Amino acid sequence: MAMFTVLAQPAAALAREDPAAAPPSVTVLDRMTVTAQHREENVQTIALAVSVVDGQTLQRRQAIDISRLQALVPSVTFSAGNELRNTAIRIRGVGTDVFSTGVEPSIATVVDGVVLQRPGAAFSDLLDVERVEVLRGPQGTLFGKNASAGVIQLITRAPDTERRSGTLSVQAGQPNAYRVEGALSGPLTDQLAYRIAAFDRRRDGDVDNLHDGRTLNGQRAYGMRGTLQWRSRDQRSDLTLRADASRLEADCCALPLIRASTHPRALPTGTAVGRDNAQVNNDVAPFVRQDNSGAALTARLALGTHTLTSITGWRRFDNDSDVDLDDTQAQLITRNFNIESSRTFTQELRLASPAGGAFDYLLGAYYFDGSVHNALDRRGLNIGATARIDPDGSVVPRIPGDQAVLAGHSDVDSRNAALFGQANWRPREPLTLTAGLRLLRERQRLAFMRPLDGRFNGADQPATNPAFGPVTGHYRDSATIGRLSASYAFTPVITGYVAWGTGYKSEGLAATLGLTAAQFAQLPAPAETSEMIEAGLKTTLLDNALMLNLTGFRTRIDDYQAQTYSAASGLFVLTSAGGVAIDGVELEFTARPHAYFSVSGGVTWLDARFDGVRNGPCYTGQTLAQGCLPVGSGGAFVQDLDGKPFMNAPRWRTTLGARYDAPLTARTDLYLQLDYRWQDAVLFDISQNPAMTQRAYGIADASAGLIFADGRIELGLFVHNLADRRYAANIMAVSTAGGANAYAQQLPADFRRQAGLSLRMDF
């Protein structure tokens, strides 16, 4: 489940079709081939920590998007933002939780060889996916600048070149949710084939709004992907054109309070404030509209014994949203309309020598051209600018007719060019030495404009957000990323390796509307760099019935890019958090002790902490006794974060899945599936605010069903969060517009127990 897949067709079905070929004693696992190093390789023989989840496993776990990977891969966690575009995946505790469009993610999401620039684009629905590869640790040598902590690589299904085929899957359940996905494929000629896939889904929300009786956080999404592939008659060259488009509409995100404001003038929300709260009382109805589309042309050309690969990609991502920023029924912040729009063009060329000899290599060149536009229109007042707030939420300003406006926009343009290569040398058959290098140069441009003073504390008070701009900044940087490894095949089924690698993430630009002249003068934030040392042991034991892998690693990050909440401005501020030290051990396994039974899972232990960070931010209300100390004469306060826990990096995390497939009748199989994940407590904030802590929790999912028609039809029942265990996908401070010391939680999709039915048909 987390690392490998078992037999794609249940052993029970194989035994029924050919008892001599698959008696009940057969306990064989599939070999898993990956392209984590731009070649097709056996995952058990490469010097790289890779978790693989195939499309069938994703479908059987009702995985809608990559956030579901946290239930399948123990080294993956997920942070939900206050908007869908601010979500983040973390690998080995590291990710990016920065809202600024001038900061790229530390985890690269790559779809069929094309990198997605913005985090929000990575959370579109998984459609017609063959497998997902999770590459753990820095991957900058082969995947570029925004893979300093890892890569999520999605490979979609290729067209069927031999016959016409199709698949249809339907899921229906709580809360009033459904998802339909289908695909058709087949040959058009003996050299040309097609595949077309589409999906449609919706789900009701999980948060009740007392203000208007609506249920919020529901979603509606739909999209499609088309693929056209030509292959030469000798199968050595091919040309693949892919295009996709999807749309998401959601009344998101409503954030239930876990702690209400302590301001004496704040209205009681009337909701059940606390960790089990799933209610809000908001006067602004949130919404999100996302459009995600793109096309890619991949050419693979045989040049003698070598292969030249070209991948040309175009991507577009648009996000419009509004949220109730004060998170109350008071009409304080009445509008927070945000626009984010990105366009990217990428071109990659790779030349690969034949693999398997004493020496092979891969050489490449890469070009990236991207632009992101962000605009904000916020209107209203902070609670301190009001004379009173009436019980119905109406606000009477201290100054009659007063209303503040924060409006402006930013544009970030990025160009990146790189040369890279990786070579393998086998001085003797069991030993492989690998060296990789990437040289990159980058240019960034920031244009910013905030034409009006934002006076949210009242027109008679100093501006909370003074007018600033137009200004333009130009930034250049270059970096060298490297990787070295040595692997040794002790036996045909036991391989050990050691590896060293570095990663790089672009210099950060504070492109949010809270940018000040002082912050602009200090841009850019330093590039985030990482260095990793890793050792692993990969084994395939018991006549291929058990795969067991053990990995240990040491990662050091310099100039980690983070954000802190500014109570004065009510905005998040980009900051360089300094050093991060992460040591860890990962154990993953898949076993088939019986032909009808398989079990898989893993355990990750992390010691993730800040390293040498002496001037970290204090949290709201932190006292001298709690470590918040004055610094300098400007009234600033800091705390020593050295050795303190890193954000959303649980010390222990485990996943476990067990599946039973057995004949029920001559032509029908029964299956039972149980999945469980558990993780330690985490902090969601750099300032170590105890109010933003999620306690340890475990989640169990279960499913059961029937497989018939020679494995072509599967009908099942599933239950998520079987024990109805409540937990938060994130905890965040609420804007000071609604008062001090208020905190809210983002609910995960399985906050409550949910049940449903699933149907899959292949034809």
PDB file of C-alpha atoms in Angstrom, residues 28-157:
ATOM      1  CA  VAL A  28       4.097 -13.560  -4.852  1.00  0.00           C
ATOM      2  CA  LEU A  29       4.298  -9.758  -4.902  1.00  0.00           C
ATOM      3  CA  ASP A  30       4.450  -7.692  -8.056  1.00  0.00           C
ATOM      4  CA  ARG A  31       7.688  -6.059  -9.127  1.00  0.00           C
ATOM      5  CA  MET A  32       7.233  -2.288  -9.100  1.00  0.00           C
ATOM      6  CA  THR A  33       8.823  -0.245 -11.891  1.00  0.00           C
ATOM      7  CA  VAL A  34       9.329   3.487 -11.331  1.00  0.00           C
ATOM      8  CA  THR A  35      10.669   6.426 -13.333  1.00  0.00           C
ATOM      9  CA  ALA A  36      12.000   8.353 -10.343  1.00  0.00           C
ATOM     10  CA  GLN A  37      15.348   8.846 -12.123  1.00  0.00           C
ATOM     11  CA  HIS A  38      13.858   9.404 -15.614  1.00  0.00           C
ATOM     12  CA  ARG A  39      14.450   5.735 -16.489  1.00  0.00           C
ATOM     13  CA  GLU A  40      12.323   2.666 -15.951  1.00  0.00           C
ATOM     14  CA  GLU A  41      13.910   0.899 -12.969  1.00  0.00           C
ATOM     15  CA  ASN A  42      13.021  -1.619 -10.287  1.00  0.00           C
ATOM     16  CA  VAL A  43      12.238   0.382  -7.154  1.00  0.00           C
ATOM     17  CA  GLN A  44      14.030  -2.262  -5.058  1.00  0.00           C
ATOM     18  CA  THR A  45      17.410  -1.757  -6.741  1.00  0.00           C
ATOM     19  CA  ILE A  46      17.839   2.040  -6.941  1.00  0.00           C
ATOM     20  CA  ALA A  47      19.679   4.176  -4.379  1.00  0.00           C
ATOM     21  CA  LEU A  48      16.652   6.316  -3.672  1.00  0.00           C
ATOM     22  CA  ALA A  49      13.876   6.358  -1.058  1.00  0.00           C
ATOM     23  CA  VAL A  50      10.652   6.058  -3.073  1.00  0.00           C
ATOM     24  CA  SER A  51       7.133   5.204  -1.959  1.00  0.00           C
ATOM     25  CA  VAL A  52       4.815   4.004  -4.712  1.00  0.00           C
ATOM     26  CA  VAL A  53       1.021   3.913  -4.689  1.00  0.00           C
ATOM     27  CA  ASP A  54      -0.657   2.461  -7.766  1.00  0.00           C
ATOM     28  CA  GLY A  55      -3.912   3.661  -9.291  1.00  0.00           C
ATOM     29  CA  GLN A  56      -5.905   0.677  -8.090  1.00  0.00           C
ATOM     30  CA  THR A  57      -4.862   1.330  -4.493  1.00  0.00           C
ATOM     31  CA  LEU A  58      -5.804   5.012  -4.815  1.00  0.00           C
ATOM     32  CA  GLN A  59      -9.210   4.076  -6.173  1.00  0.00           C
ATOM     33  CA  ARG A  60      -9.848   1.483  -3.476  1.00  0.00           C
ATOM     34  CA  ARG A  61      -8.992   4.075  -0.786  1.00  0.00           C
ATOM     35  CA  GLN A  62     -11.330   6.642  -2.391  1.00  0.00           C
ATOM     36  CA  ALA A  63      -8.373   9.007  -2.916  1.00  0.00           C
ATOM     37  CA  ILE A  64      -9.709  12.169  -4.541  1.00  0.00           C
ATOM     38  CA  ASP A  65      -6.466  14.175  -4.501  1.00  0.00           C
ATOM     39  CA  ILE A  66      -2.893  13.876  -3.258  1.00  0.00           C
ATOM     40  CA  SER A  67      -3.855  14.882   0.299  1.00  0.00           C
ATOM     41  CA  ARG A  68      -5.042  11.271   0.692  1.00  0.00           C
ATOM     42  CA  LEU A  69      -1.405  10.166   0.449  1.00  0.00           C
ATOM     43  CA  GLN A  70      -1.075  10.911   4.165  1.00  0.00           C
ATOM     44  CA  ALA A  71      -3.256   7.864   4.792  1.00  0.00           C
ATOM     45  CA  LEU A  72      -1.015   5.653   2.647  1.00  0.00           C
ATOM     46  CA  VAL A  73       2.581   6.869   3.068  1.00  0.00           C
ATOM     47  CA  PRO A  74       3.904   7.308   6.629  1.00  0.00           C
ATOM     48  CA  SER A  75       6.426  10.015   5.661  1.00  0.00           C
ATOM     49  CA  VAL A  76       3.733  12.270   4.157  1.00  0.00           C
ATOM     50  CA  THR A  77       1.678  14.799   6.114  1.00  0.00           C
ATOM     51  CA  PHE A  78      -0.731  17.477   4.975  1.00  0.00           C
ATOM     52  CA  SER A  79      -1.497  21.057   6.061  1.00  0.00           C
ATOM     53  CA  ALA A  80      -4.777  22.672   5.031  1.00  0.00           C
ATOM     54  CA  GLY A  81      -4.762  26.431   4.535  1.00  0.00           C
ATOM     55  CA  ASN A  82      -7.427  29.025   5.221  1.00  0.00           C
ATOM     56  CA  GLU A  83      -8.101  28.744   1.473  1.00  0.00           C
ATOM     57  CA  LEU A  84      -7.705  25.748  -0.834  1.00  0.00           C
ATOM     58  CA  ARG A  85      -4.829  27.436  -2.691  1.00  0.00           C
ATOM     59  CA  ASN A  86      -2.852  27.611   0.561  1.00  0.00           C
ATOM     60  CA  THR A  87      -2.718  23.861   1.161  1.00  0.00           C
ATOM     61  CA  ALA A  88       0.614  22.056   1.399  1.00  0.00           C
ATOM     62  CA  ILE A  89       2.061  18.556   1.306  1.00  0.00           C
ATOM     63  CA  ARG A  90       5.011  17.775   3.581  1.00  0.00           C
ATOM     64  CA  ILE A  91       7.531  14.961   3.199  1.00  0.00           C
ATOM     65  CA  ARG A  92       9.663  13.963   6.193  1.00  0.00           C
ATOM     66  CA  GLY A  93       8.188  16.934   8.028  1.00  0.00           C
ATOM     67  CA  VAL A  94       9.225  19.523   5.437  1.00  0.00           C
ATOM     68  CA  GLY A  95       6.924  21.549   3.218  1.00  0.00           C
ATOM     69  CA  THR A  96       5.909  25.150   2.566  1.00  0.00           C
ATOM     70  CA  ASP A  97       3.076  26.881   4.397  1.00  0.00           C
ATOM     71  CA  VAL A  98       3.631  30.364   2.947  1.00  0.00           C
ATOM     72  CA  PHE A  99       0.726  32.172   1.323  1.00  0.00           C
ATOM     73  CA  SER A 100       2.850  34.536  -0.780  1.00  0.00           C
ATOM     74  CA  THR A 101       2.736  33.942  -4.537  1.00  0.00           C
ATOM     75  CA  GLY A 102       6.429  34.853  -4.543  1.00  0.00           C
ATOM     76  CA  VAL A 103       7.346  31.667  -2.678  1.00  0.00           C
ATOM     77  CA  GLU A 104       7.327  28.277  -4.343  1.00  0.00           C
ATOM     78  CA  PRO A 105       6.668  24.951  -2.606  1.00  0.00           C
ATOM     79  CA  SER A 106       9.495  22.810  -1.202  1.00  0.00           C
ATOM     80  CA  ILE A 107       7.726  19.733  -2.590  1.00  0.00           C
ATOM     81  CA  ALA A 108       7.543  19.631  -6.383  1.00  0.00           C
ATOM     82  CA  THR A 109       4.406  18.118  -7.902  1.00  0.00           C
ATOM     83  CA  VAL A 110       5.132  16.699 -11.343  1.00  0.00           C
ATOM     84  CA  VAL A 111       2.422  15.374 -13.681  1.00  0.00           C
ATOM     85  CA  ASP A 112       3.733  13.342 -16.626  1.00  0.00           C
ATOM     86  CA  GLY A 113       7.019  15.219 -16.483  1.00  0.00           C
ATOM     87  CA  VAL A 114       5.573  18.754 -16.135  1.00  0.00           C
ATOM     88  CA  VAL A 115       6.122  20.686 -12.889  1.00  0.00           C
ATOM     89  CA  LEU A 116       3.125  22.511 -11.384  1.00  0.00           C
ATOM     90  CA  GLN A 117       4.127  25.970 -10.188  1.00  0.00           C
ATOM     91  CA  ARG A 118       1.463  26.804  -7.619  1.00  0.00           C
ATOM     92  CA  PRO A 119       0.497  24.611  -4.616  1.00  0.00           C
ATOM     93  CA  GLY A 120      -3.227  24.972  -5.303  1.00  0.00           C
ATOM     94  CA  ALA A 121      -2.830  23.440  -8.750  1.00  0.00           C
ATOM     95  CA  ALA A 122      -1.373  20.291  -7.198  1.00  0.00           C
ATOM     96  CA  PHE A 123      -4.623  19.512  -5.365  1.00  0.00           C
ATOM     97  CA  SER A 124      -6.835  19.026  -8.385  1.00  0.00           C
ATOM     98  CA  ASP A 125      -8.614  15.687  -8.577  1.00  0.00           C
ATOM     99  CA  LEU A 126      -6.594  12.576  -9.334  1.00  0.00           C
ATOM    100  CA  LEU A 127      -7.866  11.507 -12.742  1.00  0.00           C
ATOM    101  CA  ASP A 128      -6.966   8.260 -14.513  1.00  0.00           C
ATOM    102  CA  VAL A 129      -3.713   7.855 -12.580  1.00  0.00           C
ATOM    103  CA  GLU A 130      -1.498   4.823 -13.160  1.00  0.00           C
ATOM    104  CA  ARG A 131       0.649   5.430 -10.082  1.00  0.00           C
ATOM    105  CA  VAL A 132       2.027   8.069  -7.733  1.00  0.00           C
ATOM    106  CA  GLU A 133       5.704   8.079  -6.803  1.00  0.00           C
ATOM    107  CA  VAL A 134       6.725   9.865  -3.597  1.00  0.00           C
ATOM    108  CA  LEU A 135      10.433  10.700  -3.752  1.00  0.00           C
ATOM    109  CA  ARG A 136      11.622  11.465  -0.250  1.00  0.00           C
ATOM    110  CA  GLY A 137      14.397  13.972   0.433  1.00  0.00           C
ATOM    111  CA  PRO A 138      16.068  16.552  -1.853  1.00  0.00           C
ATOM    112  CA  GLN A 139      15.563  15.761  -5.550  1.00  0.00           C
ATOM    113  CA  GLY A 140      16.935  18.911  -7.153  1.00  0.00           C
ATOM    114  CA  THR A 141      19.492  17.206  -9.410  1.00  0.00           C
ATOM    115  CA  LEU A 142      16.888  15.704 -11.736  1.00  0.00           C
ATOM    116  CA  PHE A 143      13.743  17.663 -10.809  1.00  0.00           C
ATOM    117  CA  GLY A 144      14.973  21.205 -10.293  1.00  0.00           C
ATOM    118  CA  LYS A 145      14.715  24.146  -7.977  1.00  0.00           C
ATOM    119  CA  ASN A 146      11.476  23.526  -6.091  1.00  0.00           C
ATOM    120  CA  ALA A 147      12.211  19.944  -5.032  1.00  0.00           C
ATOM    121  CA  SER A 148      14.363  20.766  -2.010  1.00  0.00           C
ATOM    122  CA  ALA A 149      12.365  18.405   0.235  1.00  0.00           C
ATOM    123  CA  GLY A 150      10.954  15.877  -2.221  1.00  0.00           C
ATOM    124  CA  VAL A 151       8.786  15.188  -5.236  1.00  0.00           C
ATOM    125  CA  ILE A 152       5.236  13.921  -5.773  1.00  0.00           C
ATOM    126  CA  GLN A 153       5.279  12.436  -9.283  1.00  0.00           C
ATOM    127  CA  LEU A 154       1.980  11.495 -10.927  1.00  0.00           C
ATOM    128  CA  ILE A 155       1.979   9.226 -13.957  1.00  0.00           C
ATOM    129  CA  THR A 156      -1.323   9.004 -15.812  1.00  0.00           C
ATOM    130  CA  ARG A 157      -2.484   5.950 -17.748  1.00  0.00           C
TER     131      ARG A 157
END
